[in-house]
PDB file of C-alpha atoms in Angstrom:
ATOM      1  CA  MET A   1       0.000   0.000   0.000  1.00 77.00           C
ATOM      2  CA  TYR A   2       2.899   2.332   0.759  1.00 78.00           C
ATOM      3  CA  LEU A   3       4.513   1.594  -2.609  1.00 84.00           C
ATOM      4  CA  LEU A   4       1.292   2.485  -4.423  1.00 79.00           C
ATOM      5  CA  ASP A   5       1.013   5.609  -2.289  1.00 78.00           C
ATOM      6  CA  ALA A   6       4.544   6.618  -3.268  1.00 81.00           C
ATOM      7  CA  PHE A   7       3.830   5.792  -6.928  1.00 77.00           C
ATOM      8  CA  LEU A   8       0.691   7.971  -6.918  1.00 77.00           C
ATOM      9  CA  GLU A   9       2.469  10.807  -5.073  1.00 74.00           C
ATOM     10  CA  GLY A  10       0.767  10.332  -1.711  1.00 78.00           C
ATOM     11  CA  GLN A  11      -2.803  10.250  -3.008  1.00 78.00           C
ATOM     12  CA  PHE A  12      -3.506   6.511  -2.715  1.00 80.00           C
ATOM     13  CA  ARG A  13      -3.719   6.301   1.085  1.00 82.00           C
ATOM     14  CA  HIS A  14      -6.936   8.343   1.224  1.00 82.00           C
ATOM     15  CA  TYR A  15      -8.242   7.296  -2.196  1.00 83.00           C
ATOM     16  CA  GLY A  16     -10.891   4.787  -1.022  1.00 83.00           C
ATOM     17  CA  PRO A  17     -12.563   7.026   1.586  1.00 84.00           C
ATOM     18  CA  ALA A  18     -12.478   9.956  -0.848  1.00 84.00           C
ATOM     19  CA  VAL A  19     -14.205   7.866  -3.538  1.00 85.00           C
ATOM     20  CA  ILE A  20     -16.885   6.715  -1.073  1.00 85.00           C
ATOM     21  CA  SER A  21     -17.410  10.264   0.200  1.00 83.00           C
ATOM     22  CA  SER A  22     -17.677  11.579  -3.344  1.00 81.00           C
ATOM     23  CA  ALA A  23     -20.135   8.850  -4.329  1.00 80.00           C
ATOM     24  CA  LEU A  24     -22.328   9.495  -1.277  1.00 81.00           C
ATOM     25  CA  THR A  25     -22.423  13.258  -1.759  1.00 81.00           C
ATOM     26  CA  SER A  26     -23.149  13.003  -5.482  1.00 69.00           C
ATOM     27  CA  THR A  27     -26.050  10.564  -4.969  1.00 59.00           C
ATOM     28  CA  ASN A  28     -27.573  12.769  -2.247  1.00 53.00           C
ATOM     29  CA  ALA A  29     -27.580  15.860  -4.464  1.00 52.00           C
ATOM     30  CA  PRO A  30     -31.107  17.129  -5.148  1.00 53.00           C
ATOM     31  CA  LYS A  31     -32.541  16.578  -8.610  1.00 53.00           C
ATOM     32  CA  GLY A  32     -33.977  19.289 -10.825  1.00 50.00           C
ATOM     33  CA  GLY A  33     -30.969  21.571 -11.223  1.00 49.00           C
ATOM     34  CA  PHE A  34     -30.940  23.095  -7.728  1.00 46.00           C
ATOM     35  CA  THR A  35     -27.695  21.828  -6.280  1.00 54.00           C
ATOM     36  CA  ASN A  36     -25.530  23.079  -3.486  1.00 55.00           C
ATOM     37  CA  PRO A  37     -22.772  25.331  -4.895  1.00 54.00           C
ATOM     38  CA  LEU A  38     -20.247  23.644  -2.595  1.00 55.00           C
ATOM     39  CA  LEU A  39     -21.063  20.259  -4.140  1.00 52.00           C
ATOM     40  CA  GLN A  40     -20.551  21.692  -7.625  1.00 53.00           C
ATOM     41  CA  GLN A  41     -17.027  22.737  -6.658  1.00 56.00           C
ATOM     42  CA  GLN A  42     -16.071  19.270  -5.455  1.00 63.00           C
ATOM     43  CA  VAL A  43     -13.796  17.348  -7.756  1.00 72.00           C
ATOM     44  CA  ASN A  44     -14.274  13.631  -8.164  1.00 77.00           C
ATOM     45  CA  PRO A  45     -11.158  12.026  -6.621  1.00 77.00           C
ATOM     46  CA  MET A  46     -11.067   9.442  -9.403  1.00 79.00           C
ATOM     47  CA  ALA A  47     -11.051  12.200 -12.037  1.00 78.00           C
ATOM     48  CA  ARG A  48      -8.390  14.136 -10.105  1.00 80.00           C
ATOM     49  CA  LEU A  49      -6.048  11.155  -9.856  1.00 81.00           C
ATOM     50  CA  PHE A  50      -6.834   9.675 -13.287  1.00 83.00           C
ATOM     51  CA  PRO A  51      -7.915  12.462 -15.667  1.00 83.00           C
ATOM     52  CA  LYS A  52      -9.745  11.491 -18.841  1.00 86.00           C
ATOM     53  CA  LEU A  53      -8.616  14.522 -20.855  1.00 86.00           C
ATOM     54  CA  ALA A  54      -5.137  15.987 -21.026  1.00 86.00           C
ATOM     55  CA  LYS A  55      -3.360  18.691 -22.997  1.00 90.00           C
ATOM     56  CA  CYS A  56      -1.119  17.204 -25.642  1.00 89.00           C
ATOM     57  CA  THR A  57       1.592  18.789 -27.695  1.00 90.00           C
ATOM     58  CA  LEU A  58       1.788  17.220 -31.141  1.00 86.00           C
ATOM     59  CA  HIS A  59       4.936  17.637 -33.173  1.00 88.00           C
ATOM     60  CA  THR A  60       4.371  17.284 -36.914  1.00 87.00           C
ATOM     61  CA  PHE A  61       6.293  18.161 -40.015  1.00 87.00           C
ATOM     62  CA  GLY A  62       4.936  20.948 -42.166  1.00 83.00           C
ATOM     63  CA  PRO A  63       4.861  21.168 -45.959  1.00 84.00           C
ATOM     64  CA  GLY A  64       8.325  22.731 -46.051  1.00 82.00           C
ATOM     65  CA  GLY A  65       9.828  20.021 -43.840  1.00 82.00           C
ATOM     66  CA  SER A  66       9.997  22.178 -40.729  1.00 86.00           C
ATOM     67  CA  SER A  67       8.708  21.011 -37.356  1.00 88.00           C
ATOM     68  CA  GLN A  68       5.333  22.356 -36.255  1.00 88.00           C
ATOM     69  CA  THR A  69       3.776  22.061 -32.819  1.00 88.00           C
ATOM     70  CA  HIS A  70       0.041  21.792 -32.220  1.00 87.00           C
ATOM     71  CA  ASP A  71      -1.689  21.938 -28.859  1.00 89.00           C
ATOM     72  CA  ALA A  72      -4.672  19.605 -28.573  1.00 87.00           C
ATOM     73  CA  LEU A  73      -6.845  17.765 -26.075  1.00 88.00           C
ATOM     74  CA  CYS A  74      -6.068  14.063 -25.868  1.00 88.00           C
ATOM     75  CA  VAL A  75      -8.557  11.513 -24.578  1.00 88.00           C
ATOM     76  CA  LEU A  76      -7.094   8.978 -22.125  1.00 87.00           C
ATOM     77  CA  PRO A  77      -9.534   6.050 -22.261  1.00 87.00           C
ATOM     78  CA  LEU A  78      -7.339   3.717 -20.198  1.00 88.00           C
ATOM     79  CA  ASN A  79      -7.727   5.964 -17.150  1.00 85.00           C
ATOM     80  CA  VAL A  80     -11.389   4.924 -16.930  1.00 87.00           C
ATOM     81  CA  VAL A  81     -10.171   1.374 -16.332  1.00 90.00           C
ATOM     82  CA  ASN A  82      -7.298   2.485 -14.075  1.00 87.00           C
ATOM     83  CA  GLU A  83      -9.556   4.349 -11.661  1.00 88.00           C
ATOM     84  CA  LYS A  84     -11.748   1.271 -11.173  1.00 89.00           C
ATOM     85  CA  ILE A  85      -8.737  -1.010 -10.720  1.00 90.00           C
ATOM     86  CA  PHE A  86      -7.165   1.265  -8.113  1.00 87.00           C
ATOM     87  CA  VAL A  87     -10.432   1.563  -6.156  1.00 90.00           C
ATOM     88  CA  PHE A  88     -10.624  -2.239  -6.089  1.00 92.00           C
ATOM     89  CA  LEU A  89      -6.943  -2.468  -5.073  1.00 90.00           C
ATOM     90  CA  TRP A  90      -7.469  -0.010  -2.233  1.00 90.00           C
ATOM     91  CA  PHE A  91     -10.342  -2.013  -0.752  1.00 92.00           C
ATOM     92  CA  TRP A  92      -8.526  -5.322  -1.351  1.00 94.00           C
ATOM     93  CA  LEU A  93      -5.391  -4.095   0.442  1.00 92.00           C
ATOM     94  CA  VAL A  94      -7.461  -2.790   3.367  1.00 93.00           C
ATOM     95  CA  PHE A  95      -9.212  -6.180   3.590  1.00 96.00           C
ATOM     96  CA  LEU A  96      -5.853  -7.987   3.541  1.00 96.00           C
ATOM     97  CA  ALA A  97      -4.449  -5.679   6.225  1.00 94.00           C
ATOM     98  CA  ILE A  98      -7.432  -6.359   8.496  1.00 97.00           C
ATOM     99  CA  ALA A  99      -7.261 -10.116   7.855  1.00 98.00           C
ATOM    100  CA  GLY A 100      -3.517 -10.110   8.547  1.00 98.00           C
ATOM    101  CA  ALA A 101      -3.974  -8.179  11.791  1.00 98.00           C
ATOM    102  CA  LEU A 102      -6.663 -10.621  12.947  1.00 98.00           C
ATOM    103  CA  ALA A 103      -4.457 -13.604  12.057  1.00 98.00           C
ATOM    104  CA  LEU A 104      -1.542 -12.060  13.956  1.00 98.00           C
ATOM    105  CA  PHE A 105      -3.770 -11.439  16.988  1.00 98.00           C
ATOM    106  CA  TYR A 106      -4.975 -15.068  16.829  1.00 95.00           C
ATOM    107  CA  ARG A 107      -1.419 -16.437  16.650  1.00 94.00           C
ATOM    108  CA  VAL A 108      -0.117 -14.254  19.469  1.00 95.00           C
ATOM    109  CA  THR A 109      -3.086 -15.208  21.647  1.00 94.00           C
ATOM    110  CA  VAL A 110      -2.604 -18.926  20.988  1.00 90.00           C
ATOM    111  CA  LEU A 111       1.138 -18.711  21.629  1.00 89.00           C
ATOM    112  CA  SER A 112       0.903 -16.709  24.823  1.00 88.00           C
ATOM    113  CA  GLN A 113      -2.363 -17.769  26.465  1.00 87.00           C
ATOM    114  CA  PRO A 114      -2.827 -21.367  27.689  1.00 80.00           C
ATOM    115  CA  TRP A 115      -6.577 -20.865  28.148  1.00 82.00           C
ATOM    116  CA  ALA A 116      -6.909 -20.136  24.412  1.00 86.00           C
ATOM    117  CA  ARG A 117      -5.124 -23.390  23.556  1.00 82.00           C
ATOM    118  CA  ARG A 118      -7.408 -25.282  25.938  1.00 78.00           C
ATOM    119  CA  ILE A 119     -10.533 -23.786  24.339  1.00 82.00           C
ATOM    120  CA  LEU A 120      -9.298 -24.574  20.825  1.00 83.00           C
ATOM    121  CA  LEU A 121      -8.413 -28.154  21.782  1.00 78.00           C
ATOM    122  CA  ARG A 122     -11.838 -28.685  23.339  1.00 78.00           C
ATOM    123  CA  ALA A 123     -13.482 -27.330  20.203  1.00 81.00           C
ATOM    124  CA  SER A 124     -11.476 -29.560  17.876  1.00 77.00           C
ATOM    125  CA  ALA A 125     -11.389 -32.699  20.072  1.00 72.00           C
ATOM    126  CA  ARG A 126     -15.050 -33.635  20.187  1.00 71.00           C
ATOM    127  CA  GLY A 127     -14.204 -37.226  21.085  1.00 66.00           C
ATOM    128  CA  LEU A 128     -12.564 -36.299  24.395  1.00 70.00           C
ATOM    129  CA  SER A 129     -14.532 -35.858  27.558  1.00 70.00           C
ATOM    130  CA  ASN A 130     -14.108 -32.716  29.612  1.00 70.00           C
ATOM    131  CA  ALA A 131     -12.769 -34.849  32.457  1.00 69.00           C
ATOM    132  CA  THR A 132      -9.934 -36.142  30.258  1.00 69.00           C
ATOM    133  CA  ILE A 133      -9.025 -32.653  29.108  1.00 66.00           C
ATOM    134  CA  THR A 134      -9.195 -31.339  32.666  1.00 66.00           C
ATOM    135  CA  SER A 135      -7.099 -34.217  34.005  1.00 62.00           C
ATOM    136  CA  LEU A 136      -4.362 -33.334  31.562  1.00 59.00           C
ATOM    137  CA  GLN A 137      -4.289 -29.815  33.026  1.00 53.00           C
ATOM    138  CA  LEU A 138      -3.434 -28.434  29.639  1.00 49.00           C
ATOM    139  CA  ASN A 139      -2.367 -25.082  30.958  1.00 46.00           C
ATOM    140  CA  HIS A 140       0.434 -26.649  33.061  1.00 57.00           C
ATOM    141  CA  PHE A 141       1.160 -30.049  31.533  1.00 61.00           C
ATOM    142  CA  LEU A 142       1.181 -29.357  27.799  1.00 68.00           C
ATOM    143  CA  GLY A 143       3.288 -26.710  26.123  1.00 76.00           C
ATOM    144  CA  PHE A 144       2.617 -25.082  22.791  1.00 80.00           C
ATOM    145  CA  GLY A 145       4.353 -27.830  20.782  1.00 83.00           C
ATOM    146  CA  ASP A 146       2.408 -30.578  22.546  1.00 79.00           C
ATOM    147  CA  TRP A 147      -0.827 -28.666  22.010  1.00 79.00           C
ATOM    148  CA  PHE A 148      -0.010 -28.214  18.324  1.00 84.00           C
ATOM    149  CA  VAL A 149       0.558 -31.958  17.837  1.00 82.00           C
ATOM    150  CA  LEU A 150      -2.662 -32.785  19.716  1.00 78.00           C
ATOM    151  CA  ARG A 151      -4.554 -30.286  17.587  1.00 82.00           C
ATOM    152  CA  ARG A 152      -3.252 -31.968  14.415  1.00 86.00           C
ATOM    153  CA  LEU A 153      -4.202 -35.363  15.841  1.00 82.00           C
ATOM    154  CA  ALA A 154      -7.706 -34.072  16.581  1.00 79.00           C
ATOM    155  CA  ALA A 155      -8.509 -34.687  12.923  1.00 81.00           C
ATOM    156  CA  ASP A 156      -8.780 -38.398  13.859  1.00 82.00           C
ATOM    157  CA  PRO A 157     -10.829 -38.604  17.076  1.00 77.00           C
ATOM    158  CA  LEU A 158     -10.087 -42.293  17.749  1.00 80.00           C
ATOM    159  CA  ILE A 159      -6.321 -41.849  17.826  1.00 81.00           C
ATOM    160  CA  LEU A 160      -6.654 -38.652  19.834  1.00 77.00           C
ATOM    161  CA  ARG A 161      -8.855 -40.320  22.453  1.00 76.00           C
ATOM    162  CA  ALA A 162      -6.391 -43.216  22.896  1.00 81.00           C
ATOM    163  CA  LEU A 163      -3.434 -40.825  23.117  1.00 78.00           C
ATOM    164  CA  ALA A 164      -5.174 -38.472  25.554  1.00 74.00           C
ATOM    165  CA  ASP A 165      -6.199 -41.359  27.798  1.00 75.00           C
ATOM    166  CA  ALA A 166      -2.602 -42.641  27.789  1.00 80.00           C
ATOM    167  CA  LEU A 167      -1.268 -39.153  28.589  1.00 73.00           C
ATOM    168  CA  ALA A 168      -3.760 -38.723  31.425  1.00 71.00           C
ATOM    169  CA  LYS A 169      -2.812 -42.123  32.874  1.00 75.00           C
ATOM    170  CA  ALA A 170       0.903 -41.343  32.540  1.00 75.00           C
ATOM    171  CA  LYS A 171       0.455 -38.062  34.361  1.00 70.00           C
ATOM    172  CA  THR A 172      -1.507 -39.599  37.228  1.00 68.00           C
ATOM    173  CA  GLY A 173       0.826 -42.612  37.441  1.00 68.00           C
ATOM    174  CA  ASP A 174      -1.848 -45.162  36.566  1.00 60.00           C
ATOM    175  CA  LEU A 175      -0.016 -46.393  33.481  1.00 54.00           C
ATOM    176  CA  ASP A 176       0.053 -50.169  33.208  1.00 57.00           C
ATOM    177  CA  THR A 177       3.714 -51.163  32.909  1.00 52.00           C
ATOM    178  CA  ALA A 178       2.876 -54.665  31.669  1.00 44.00           C
ATOM    179  CA  ALA A 179       1.444 -53.360  28.387  1.00 48.00           C
TER     180      ALA A 179
END
């Protein structure tokens, strides 16, 4: 987003809100020719950033072979497409930034908070009873790596149940040594 902002000379950062604001004020304008003079002075941010007309200087050769310059108005039809693409890019990058921040918050919470790991394991391990999960005392007995392996094993509830029962027995000292 910062590279696009630098490429568009600092106008990309506020491009999305400006487009929304412009669209809302233009649709709320009264019909019938009586408009607010302040609204008439507003410039569409898409037209300001991507103009559709520009002054061109054309260099041609005259009948005597000398160079002649002509000033003209050039139509820039690709800017109609560019303004739509950059509006989409702005909203897409904002969506990705929000999704990335939420994913980072989730990861930090899971890494640092044992209660979050316990809740996630209970949600994914439907085959385990609450007594088994409580007997493991996940917040003291299992670290993050152990929790991660158990969470991967939760895809197969039968294996997870057998492993959790064995871990609970090993912790309480009830493990049968003859087996």
